[in-house]
Short mmCIF file of C-alpha atoms and ligand atoms in Angstrom, two decimals:
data_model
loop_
_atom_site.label_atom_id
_atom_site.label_comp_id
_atom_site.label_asym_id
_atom_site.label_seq_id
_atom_site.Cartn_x
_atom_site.Cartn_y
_atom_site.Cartn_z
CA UNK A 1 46.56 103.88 3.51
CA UNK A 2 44.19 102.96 6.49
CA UNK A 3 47.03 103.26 9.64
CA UNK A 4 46.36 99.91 11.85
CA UNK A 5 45.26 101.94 14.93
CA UNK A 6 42.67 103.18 13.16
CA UNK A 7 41.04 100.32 11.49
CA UNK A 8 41.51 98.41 15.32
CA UNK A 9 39.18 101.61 16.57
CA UNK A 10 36.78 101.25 13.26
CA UNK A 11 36.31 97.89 13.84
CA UNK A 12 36.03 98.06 17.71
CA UNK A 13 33.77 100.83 17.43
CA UNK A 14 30.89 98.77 15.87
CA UNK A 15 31.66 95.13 18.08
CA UNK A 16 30.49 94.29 20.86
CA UNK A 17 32.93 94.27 23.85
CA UNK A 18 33.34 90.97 25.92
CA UNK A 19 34.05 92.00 29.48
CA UNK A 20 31.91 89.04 30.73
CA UNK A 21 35.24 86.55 31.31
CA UNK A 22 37.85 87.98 33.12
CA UNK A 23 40.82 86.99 29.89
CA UNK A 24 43.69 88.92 31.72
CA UNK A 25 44.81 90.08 27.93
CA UNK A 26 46.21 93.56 29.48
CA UNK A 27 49.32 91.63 30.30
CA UNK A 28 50.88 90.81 26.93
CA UNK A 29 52.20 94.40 26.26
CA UNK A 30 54.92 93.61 29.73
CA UNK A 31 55.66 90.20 28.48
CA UNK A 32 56.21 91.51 24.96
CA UNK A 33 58.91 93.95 26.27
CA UNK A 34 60.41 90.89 28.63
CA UNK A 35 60.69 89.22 25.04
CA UNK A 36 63.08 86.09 24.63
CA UNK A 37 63.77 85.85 28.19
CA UNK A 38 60.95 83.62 28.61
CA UNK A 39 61.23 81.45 25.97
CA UNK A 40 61.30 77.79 26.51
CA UNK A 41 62.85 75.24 23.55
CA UNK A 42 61.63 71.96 23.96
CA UNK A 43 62.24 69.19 21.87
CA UNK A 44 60.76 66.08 20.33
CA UNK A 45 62.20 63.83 22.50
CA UNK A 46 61.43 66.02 25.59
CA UNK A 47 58.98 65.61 28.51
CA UNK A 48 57.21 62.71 27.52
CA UNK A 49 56.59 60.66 30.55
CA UNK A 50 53.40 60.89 32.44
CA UNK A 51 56.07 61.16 35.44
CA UNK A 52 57.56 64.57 36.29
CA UNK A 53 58.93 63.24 40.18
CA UNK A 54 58.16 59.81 41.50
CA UNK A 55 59.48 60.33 45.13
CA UNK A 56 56.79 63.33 45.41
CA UNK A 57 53.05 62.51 46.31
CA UNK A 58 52.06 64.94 43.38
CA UNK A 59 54.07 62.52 40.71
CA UNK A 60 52.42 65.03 37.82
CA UNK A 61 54.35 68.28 39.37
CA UNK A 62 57.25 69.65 37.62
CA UNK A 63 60.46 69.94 40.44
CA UNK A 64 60.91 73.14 38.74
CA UNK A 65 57.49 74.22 39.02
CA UNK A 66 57.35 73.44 42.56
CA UNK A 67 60.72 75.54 43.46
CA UNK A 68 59.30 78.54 41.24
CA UNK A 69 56.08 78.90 43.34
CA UNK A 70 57.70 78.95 46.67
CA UNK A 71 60.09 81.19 45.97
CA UNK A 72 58.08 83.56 44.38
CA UNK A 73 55.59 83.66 47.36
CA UNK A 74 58.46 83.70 49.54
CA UNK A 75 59.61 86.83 47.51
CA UNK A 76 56.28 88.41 47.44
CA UNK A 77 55.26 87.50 51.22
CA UNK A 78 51.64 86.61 50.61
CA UNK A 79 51.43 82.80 51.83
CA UNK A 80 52.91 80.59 53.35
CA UNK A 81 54.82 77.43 51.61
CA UNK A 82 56.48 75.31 54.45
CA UNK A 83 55.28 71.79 55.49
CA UNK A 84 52.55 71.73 52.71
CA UNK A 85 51.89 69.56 50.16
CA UNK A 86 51.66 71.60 46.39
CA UNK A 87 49.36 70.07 44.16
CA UNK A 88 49.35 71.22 40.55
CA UNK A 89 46.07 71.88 38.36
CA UNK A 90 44.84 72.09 34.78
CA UNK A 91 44.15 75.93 36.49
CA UNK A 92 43.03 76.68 39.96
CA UNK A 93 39.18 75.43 38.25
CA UNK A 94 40.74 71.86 38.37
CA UNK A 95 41.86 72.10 41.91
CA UNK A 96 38.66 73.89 43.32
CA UNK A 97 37.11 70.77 42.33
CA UNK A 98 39.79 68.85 43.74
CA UNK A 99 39.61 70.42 46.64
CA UNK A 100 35.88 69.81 47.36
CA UNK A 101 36.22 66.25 46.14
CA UNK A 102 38.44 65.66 48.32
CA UNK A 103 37.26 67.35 51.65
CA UNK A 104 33.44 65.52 50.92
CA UNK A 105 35.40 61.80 50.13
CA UNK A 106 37.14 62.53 53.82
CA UNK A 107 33.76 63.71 55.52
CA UNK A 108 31.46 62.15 58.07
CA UNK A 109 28.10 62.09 56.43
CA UNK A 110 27.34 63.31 52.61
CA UNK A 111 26.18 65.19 50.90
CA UNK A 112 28.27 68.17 51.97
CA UNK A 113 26.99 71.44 51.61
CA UNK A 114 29.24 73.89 50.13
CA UNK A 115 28.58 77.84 50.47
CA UNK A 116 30.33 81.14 49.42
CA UNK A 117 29.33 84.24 50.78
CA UNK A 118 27.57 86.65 48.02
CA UNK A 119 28.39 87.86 45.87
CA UNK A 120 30.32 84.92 44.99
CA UNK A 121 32.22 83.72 41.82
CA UNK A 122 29.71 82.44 39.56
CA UNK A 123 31.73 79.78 38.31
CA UNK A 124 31.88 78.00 41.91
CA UNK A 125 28.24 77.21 41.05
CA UNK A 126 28.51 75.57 38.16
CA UNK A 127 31.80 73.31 39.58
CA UNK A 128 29.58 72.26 42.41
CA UNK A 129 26.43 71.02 40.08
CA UNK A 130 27.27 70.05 37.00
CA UNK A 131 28.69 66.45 37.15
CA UNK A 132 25.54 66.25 40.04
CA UNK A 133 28.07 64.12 42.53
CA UNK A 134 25.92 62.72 45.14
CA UNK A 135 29.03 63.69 47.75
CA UNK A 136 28.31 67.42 47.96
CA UNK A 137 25.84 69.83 47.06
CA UNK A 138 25.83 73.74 46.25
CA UNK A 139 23.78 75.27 48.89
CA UNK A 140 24.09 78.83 47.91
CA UNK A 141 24.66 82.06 50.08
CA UNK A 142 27.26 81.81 52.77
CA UNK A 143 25.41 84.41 54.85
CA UNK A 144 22.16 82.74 55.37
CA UNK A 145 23.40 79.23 55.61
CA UNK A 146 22.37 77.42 58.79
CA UNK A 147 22.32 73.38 57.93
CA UNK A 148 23.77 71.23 60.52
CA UNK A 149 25.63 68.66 59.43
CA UNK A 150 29.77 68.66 57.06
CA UNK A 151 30.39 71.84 55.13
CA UNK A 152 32.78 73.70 53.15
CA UNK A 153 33.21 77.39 52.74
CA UNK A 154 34.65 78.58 49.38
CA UNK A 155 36.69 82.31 50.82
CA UNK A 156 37.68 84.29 48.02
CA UNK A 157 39.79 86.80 48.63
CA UNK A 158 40.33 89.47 47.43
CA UNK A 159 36.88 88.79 46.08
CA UNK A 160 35.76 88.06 42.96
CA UNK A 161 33.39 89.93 41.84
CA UNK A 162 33.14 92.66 44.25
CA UNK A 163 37.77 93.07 45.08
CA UNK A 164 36.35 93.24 49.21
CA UNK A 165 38.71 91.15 51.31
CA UNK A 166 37.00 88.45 52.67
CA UNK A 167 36.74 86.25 55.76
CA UNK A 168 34.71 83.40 56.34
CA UNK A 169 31.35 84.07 57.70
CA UNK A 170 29.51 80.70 59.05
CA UNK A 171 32.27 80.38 61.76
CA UNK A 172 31.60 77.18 63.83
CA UNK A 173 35.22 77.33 65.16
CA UNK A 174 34.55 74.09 67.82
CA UNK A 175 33.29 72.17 64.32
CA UNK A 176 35.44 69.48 62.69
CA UNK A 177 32.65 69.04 60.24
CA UNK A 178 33.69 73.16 58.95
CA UNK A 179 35.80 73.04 56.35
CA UNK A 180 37.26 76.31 54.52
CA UNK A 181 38.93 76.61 51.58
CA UNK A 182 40.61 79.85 50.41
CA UNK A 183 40.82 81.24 47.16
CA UNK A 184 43.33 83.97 46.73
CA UNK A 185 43.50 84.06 42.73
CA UNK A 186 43.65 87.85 43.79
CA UNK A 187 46.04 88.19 46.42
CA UNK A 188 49.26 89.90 44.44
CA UNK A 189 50.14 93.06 44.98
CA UNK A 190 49.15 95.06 41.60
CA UNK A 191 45.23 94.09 43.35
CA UNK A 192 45.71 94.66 46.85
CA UNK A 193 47.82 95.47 49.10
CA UNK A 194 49.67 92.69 50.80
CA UNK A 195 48.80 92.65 54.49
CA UNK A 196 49.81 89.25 55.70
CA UNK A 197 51.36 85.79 54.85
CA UNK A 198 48.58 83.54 54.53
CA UNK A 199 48.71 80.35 56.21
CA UNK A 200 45.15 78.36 55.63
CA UNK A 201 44.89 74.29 55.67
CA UNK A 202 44.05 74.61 51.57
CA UNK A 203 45.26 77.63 49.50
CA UNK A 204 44.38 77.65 45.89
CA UNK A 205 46.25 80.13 43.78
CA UNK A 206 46.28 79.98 39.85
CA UNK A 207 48.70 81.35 36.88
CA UNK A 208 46.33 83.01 35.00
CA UNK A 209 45.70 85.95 37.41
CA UNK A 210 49.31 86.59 38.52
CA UNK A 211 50.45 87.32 35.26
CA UNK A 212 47.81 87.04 32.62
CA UNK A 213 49.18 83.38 31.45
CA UNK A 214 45.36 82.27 31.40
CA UNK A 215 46.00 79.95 28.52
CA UNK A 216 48.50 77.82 30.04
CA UNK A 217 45.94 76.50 32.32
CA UNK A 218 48.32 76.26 35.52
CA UNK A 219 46.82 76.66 38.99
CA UNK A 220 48.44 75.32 42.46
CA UNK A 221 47.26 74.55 45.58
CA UNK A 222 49.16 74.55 49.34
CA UNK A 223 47.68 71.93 51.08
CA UNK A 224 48.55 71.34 54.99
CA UNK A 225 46.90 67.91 55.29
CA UNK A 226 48.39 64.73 53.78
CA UNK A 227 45.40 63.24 53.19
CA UNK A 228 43.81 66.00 51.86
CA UNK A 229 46.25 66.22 49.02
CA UNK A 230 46.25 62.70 48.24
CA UNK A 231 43.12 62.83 47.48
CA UNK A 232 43.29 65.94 45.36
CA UNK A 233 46.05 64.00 43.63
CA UNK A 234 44.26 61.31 43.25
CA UNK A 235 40.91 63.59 41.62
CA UNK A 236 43.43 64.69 39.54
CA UNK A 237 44.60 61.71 38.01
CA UNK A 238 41.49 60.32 37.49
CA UNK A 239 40.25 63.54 35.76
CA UNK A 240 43.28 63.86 33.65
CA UNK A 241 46.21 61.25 34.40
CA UNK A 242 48.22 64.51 35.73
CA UNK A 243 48.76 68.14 34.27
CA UNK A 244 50.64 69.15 30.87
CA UNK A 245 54.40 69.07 31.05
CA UNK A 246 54.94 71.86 28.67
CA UNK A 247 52.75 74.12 30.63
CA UNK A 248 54.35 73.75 33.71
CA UNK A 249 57.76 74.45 32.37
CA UNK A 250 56.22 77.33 30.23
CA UNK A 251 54.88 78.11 33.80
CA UNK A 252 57.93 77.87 36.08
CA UNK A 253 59.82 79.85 33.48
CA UNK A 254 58.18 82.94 33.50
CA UNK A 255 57.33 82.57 37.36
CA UNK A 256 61.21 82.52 37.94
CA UNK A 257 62.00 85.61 35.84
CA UNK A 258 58.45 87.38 37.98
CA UNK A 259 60.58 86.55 41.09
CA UNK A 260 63.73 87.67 39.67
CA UNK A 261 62.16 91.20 38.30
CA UNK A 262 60.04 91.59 41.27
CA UNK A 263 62.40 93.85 42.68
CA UNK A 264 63.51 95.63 40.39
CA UNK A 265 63.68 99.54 39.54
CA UNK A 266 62.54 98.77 36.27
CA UNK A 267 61.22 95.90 35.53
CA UNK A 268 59.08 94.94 38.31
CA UNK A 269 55.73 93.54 36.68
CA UNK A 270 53.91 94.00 40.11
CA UNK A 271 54.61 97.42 40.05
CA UNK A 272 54.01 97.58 36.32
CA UNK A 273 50.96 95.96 36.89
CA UNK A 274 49.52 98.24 40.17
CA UNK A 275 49.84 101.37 38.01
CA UNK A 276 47.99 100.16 35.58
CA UNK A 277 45.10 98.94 37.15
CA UNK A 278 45.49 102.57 39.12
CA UNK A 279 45.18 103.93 36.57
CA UNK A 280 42.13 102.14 35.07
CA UNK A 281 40.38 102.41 38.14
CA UNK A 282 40.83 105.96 38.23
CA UNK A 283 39.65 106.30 35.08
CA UNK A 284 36.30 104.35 35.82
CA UNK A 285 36.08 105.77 39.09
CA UNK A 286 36.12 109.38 37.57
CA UNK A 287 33.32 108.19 34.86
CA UNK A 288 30.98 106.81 37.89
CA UNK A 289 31.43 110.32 39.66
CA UNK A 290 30.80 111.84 36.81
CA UNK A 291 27.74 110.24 35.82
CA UNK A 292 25.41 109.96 39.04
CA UNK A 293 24.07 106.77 37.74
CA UNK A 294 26.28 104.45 38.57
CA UNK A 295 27.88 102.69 41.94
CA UNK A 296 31.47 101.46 42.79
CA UNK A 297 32.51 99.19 46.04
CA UNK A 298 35.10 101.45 48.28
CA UNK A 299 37.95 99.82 49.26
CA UNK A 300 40.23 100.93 52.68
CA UNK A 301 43.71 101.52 51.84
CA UNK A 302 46.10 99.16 53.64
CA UNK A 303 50.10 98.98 54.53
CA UNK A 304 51.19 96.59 51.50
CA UNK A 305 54.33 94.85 53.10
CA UNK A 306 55.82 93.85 49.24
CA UNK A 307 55.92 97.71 48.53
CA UNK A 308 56.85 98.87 51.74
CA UNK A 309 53.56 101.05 51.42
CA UNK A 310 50.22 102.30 51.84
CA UNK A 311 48.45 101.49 48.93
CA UNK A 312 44.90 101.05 47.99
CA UNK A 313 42.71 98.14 45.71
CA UNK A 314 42.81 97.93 42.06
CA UNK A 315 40.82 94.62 41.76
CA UNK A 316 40.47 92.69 38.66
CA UNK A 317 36.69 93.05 38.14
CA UNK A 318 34.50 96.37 39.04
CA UNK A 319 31.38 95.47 40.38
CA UNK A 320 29.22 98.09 39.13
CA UNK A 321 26.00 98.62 40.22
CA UNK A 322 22.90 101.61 39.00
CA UNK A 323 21.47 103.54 41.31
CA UNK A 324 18.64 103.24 39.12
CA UNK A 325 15.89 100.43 38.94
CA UNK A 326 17.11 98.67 35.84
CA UNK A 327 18.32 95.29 34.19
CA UNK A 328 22.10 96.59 34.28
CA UNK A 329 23.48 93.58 32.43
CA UNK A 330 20.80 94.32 29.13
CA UNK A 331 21.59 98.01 29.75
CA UNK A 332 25.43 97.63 29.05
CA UNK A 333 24.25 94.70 26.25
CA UNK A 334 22.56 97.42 24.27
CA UNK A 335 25.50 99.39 24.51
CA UNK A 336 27.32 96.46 22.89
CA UNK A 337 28.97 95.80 26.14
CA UNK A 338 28.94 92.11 27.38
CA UNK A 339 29.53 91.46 30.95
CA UNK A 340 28.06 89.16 33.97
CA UNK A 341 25.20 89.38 35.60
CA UNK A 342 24.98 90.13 39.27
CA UNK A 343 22.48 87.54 39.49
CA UNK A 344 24.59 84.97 38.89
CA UNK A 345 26.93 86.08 41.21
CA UNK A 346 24.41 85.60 44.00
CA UNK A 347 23.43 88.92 43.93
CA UNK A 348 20.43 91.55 42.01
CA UNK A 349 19.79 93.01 38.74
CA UNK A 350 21.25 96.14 39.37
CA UNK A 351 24.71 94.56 39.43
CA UNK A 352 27.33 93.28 36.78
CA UNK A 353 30.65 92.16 36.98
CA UNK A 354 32.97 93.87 34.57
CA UNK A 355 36.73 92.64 34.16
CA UNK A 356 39.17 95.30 34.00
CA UNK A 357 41.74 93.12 32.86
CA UNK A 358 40.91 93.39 29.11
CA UNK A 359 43.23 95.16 26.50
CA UNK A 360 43.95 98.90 26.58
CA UNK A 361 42.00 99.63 23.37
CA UNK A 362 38.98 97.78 24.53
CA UNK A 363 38.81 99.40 27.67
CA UNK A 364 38.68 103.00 25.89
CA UNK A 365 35.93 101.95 24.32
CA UNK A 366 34.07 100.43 27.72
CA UNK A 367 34.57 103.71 29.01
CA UNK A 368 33.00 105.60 26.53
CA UNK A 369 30.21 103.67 25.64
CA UNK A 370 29.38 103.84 29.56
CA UNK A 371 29.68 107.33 29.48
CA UNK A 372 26.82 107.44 26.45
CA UNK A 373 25.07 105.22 28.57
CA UNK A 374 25.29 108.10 31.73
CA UNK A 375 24.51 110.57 28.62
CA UNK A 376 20.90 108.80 27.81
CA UNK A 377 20.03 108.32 31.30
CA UNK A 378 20.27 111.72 32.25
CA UNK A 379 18.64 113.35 29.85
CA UNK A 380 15.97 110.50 29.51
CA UNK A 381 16.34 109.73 26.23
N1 LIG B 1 39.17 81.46 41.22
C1 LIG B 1 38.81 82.70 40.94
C2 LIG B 1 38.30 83.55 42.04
C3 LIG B 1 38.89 83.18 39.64
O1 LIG B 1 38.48 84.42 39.36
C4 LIG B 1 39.38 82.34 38.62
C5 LIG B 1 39.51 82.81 37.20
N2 LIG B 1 38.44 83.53 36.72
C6 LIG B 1 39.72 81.04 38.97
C7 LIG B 1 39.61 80.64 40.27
C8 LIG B 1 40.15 80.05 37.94
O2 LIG B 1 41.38 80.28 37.40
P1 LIG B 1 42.09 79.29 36.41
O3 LIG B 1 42.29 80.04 35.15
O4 LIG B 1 43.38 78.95 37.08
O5 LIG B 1 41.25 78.06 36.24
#
């Protein structure tokens, strides 16, 4: 008889690999071991208002959703949670929107341009054009931008796709017209090391990235300005009358036993989670050596004030470039390996993103298809 493993390698061995969308599958094997103690029974009869708290501005959040969140950032240190409005998404994608709806409703003059620095997550282009709102408009590159006139900044940080840490760059301090919001989807400690509580005027964070709960669809944002977040709110409810009950209490569930494991010997899922991206990027990093073809970013090690260390960046995509001049996205395509071009990401053809946050098996297999690829190129076959 055919053992499992194997026919999982057979059949991986001939597929192509999709390592174009960052699905944060590497997760399950942790929340397999936490088993039962996540489980959440809810019956017919439950949760079946639109209403989750009327005396709150965001009527859609959960109560128990909202005290999950701050304690776990209060437990991990990375942002601030007092005298802000939370406003709960269908994912942070929801409340990115949101959040430039909002800022461009409240602004002088329209359309407002909105910029990331490259390279940028793709994505933000495509939530900035597709509905074509006359209130705002995608103007590209951060680093070159120069319009006068209402703006907003998209700051991802750690970034996606490249892990730096990022600040804005157009700066007009003395500008009420600058607006900035942050995106720190990244910003837990098995990424980066955690340097400082964060304590920006809009703060999106989502679910999916902390610990791999993609499919829930649960993103929040911290939001100093009351008018700011009634807005959001109100995007929100237009878009989709509020954000699914069971997710949020699937949500604030596991986000309450993450807090309660975060510091422990065993069972920490931060710590669980920094040694194995480690180890991944080890891995990679060893292959990219190795091979003389390719490129990796270099990150600085930092004091990470949740583990009391100095730690470096594991980030959740590599940004891997070619020293060679080549189509880098096709290359790993005809190596059956999907992944994004840096093109889209603002950036060149010798650039891809590549998420690292796939399953153990399917990384193997990234790894040694990219070492055939080093194989071919040096011997120029
Ligand atoms: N921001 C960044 C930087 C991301 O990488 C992602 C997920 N790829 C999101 C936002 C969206 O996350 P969500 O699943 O919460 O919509």
């Amino acid at each position: 008889m055919v053992k499992l493993e194997n026919m999982k390698n057979i059949s991986l061995s001939d597929s192509v690999i999709n390592l174009d969308h960052g699905d944060p599958t590497a997760y399950e094997e942790y929340w397999r071991k936490i088993s039962d103690r996540c489980t959440v029974t809810i019956r017919g009869c439950d949760l079946m208002s639109y209403f989750s708290d009327v005396n709150n501005m965001c009527w859609f959040l959960e109560p128990e959703l909202a005290e999950a969140i701050k304690e776990l950032h209060a437990a991990v240190g990375n942002a601030a949670t007092e005298d802000r409005y939370i406003v709960v998404g269908t994912g942070s994608t929801q409340l990115c929107q949101a959040a430039v709806h909002a800022l461009s409703s409240l602004a002088g003059t329209q359309p407002v341009s909105v910029v990331a620095a490259a390279p940028y997550y793709s994505t933000y282009v495509e939530e900035t054009t597709y509905v074509r709102s006359g209130m705002y408009k995608w103007e590209g590159d951060a680093w070159g931008f120069d319009k006068k006139g209402p703006y907003i900044e998209l700051v991802t940080s750690p970034n996606n796709p490249d892990g730096t840490i990022r600040e804005t760059v157009v700066n007009r301090p003395d500008d009420d017209e600058a607006k900035v919001i942050h995106d720190f989807a990244y910003y837990w400690p098995h990424y980066t090391p955690i340097t400082r509580r964060q304590d920006h005027d809009i703060m999106l964070f989502t679910f999916s990235k902390i610990t791999g709960h993609a499919g829930s669809r649960i993103g929040w944002a911290l939001v100093k300005d009351k008018e700011v977040a009634k807005k959001m709110v109100e995007y929100i409810i237009v878009n989709s009358i509020g954000v699914s009950k069971e997710s949020q209490i699937r949500a604030a569930k596991i986000l309450k036993v993450l807090k309660e494991t975060c510091k422990s010997e065993t069972e920490n899922f931060f710590e669980y989670g920094h040694v194995m991206m480690k180890n991944r990027w080890e891995k990679l990093r060893g292959m990219v050596k190795e091979s003389n073809v390719f490129t990796l970013p270099k990150y600085p090690e930092a004091y990470c004030t949740f583990f009391g260390k100095t730690l470096g960046s594991y980030p959740a995509f590599a940004w891997l470039g070619t020293k060679e001049e080549t189509d880098l996205v096709n290359d790993l395509r005809r190596h059956k390996v999907m992944s994004r071009a840096g093109e889209r990401c603002g950036s060149d053809k010798k650039h891809v993103r590549v998420s690292m946050l796939c399953r153990e098996d399917v990384f193997n297999v990234f790894l040694e298809r990219l070492a055939n690829m080093k194989f071919i190129k040096s011997t120029g076959l």
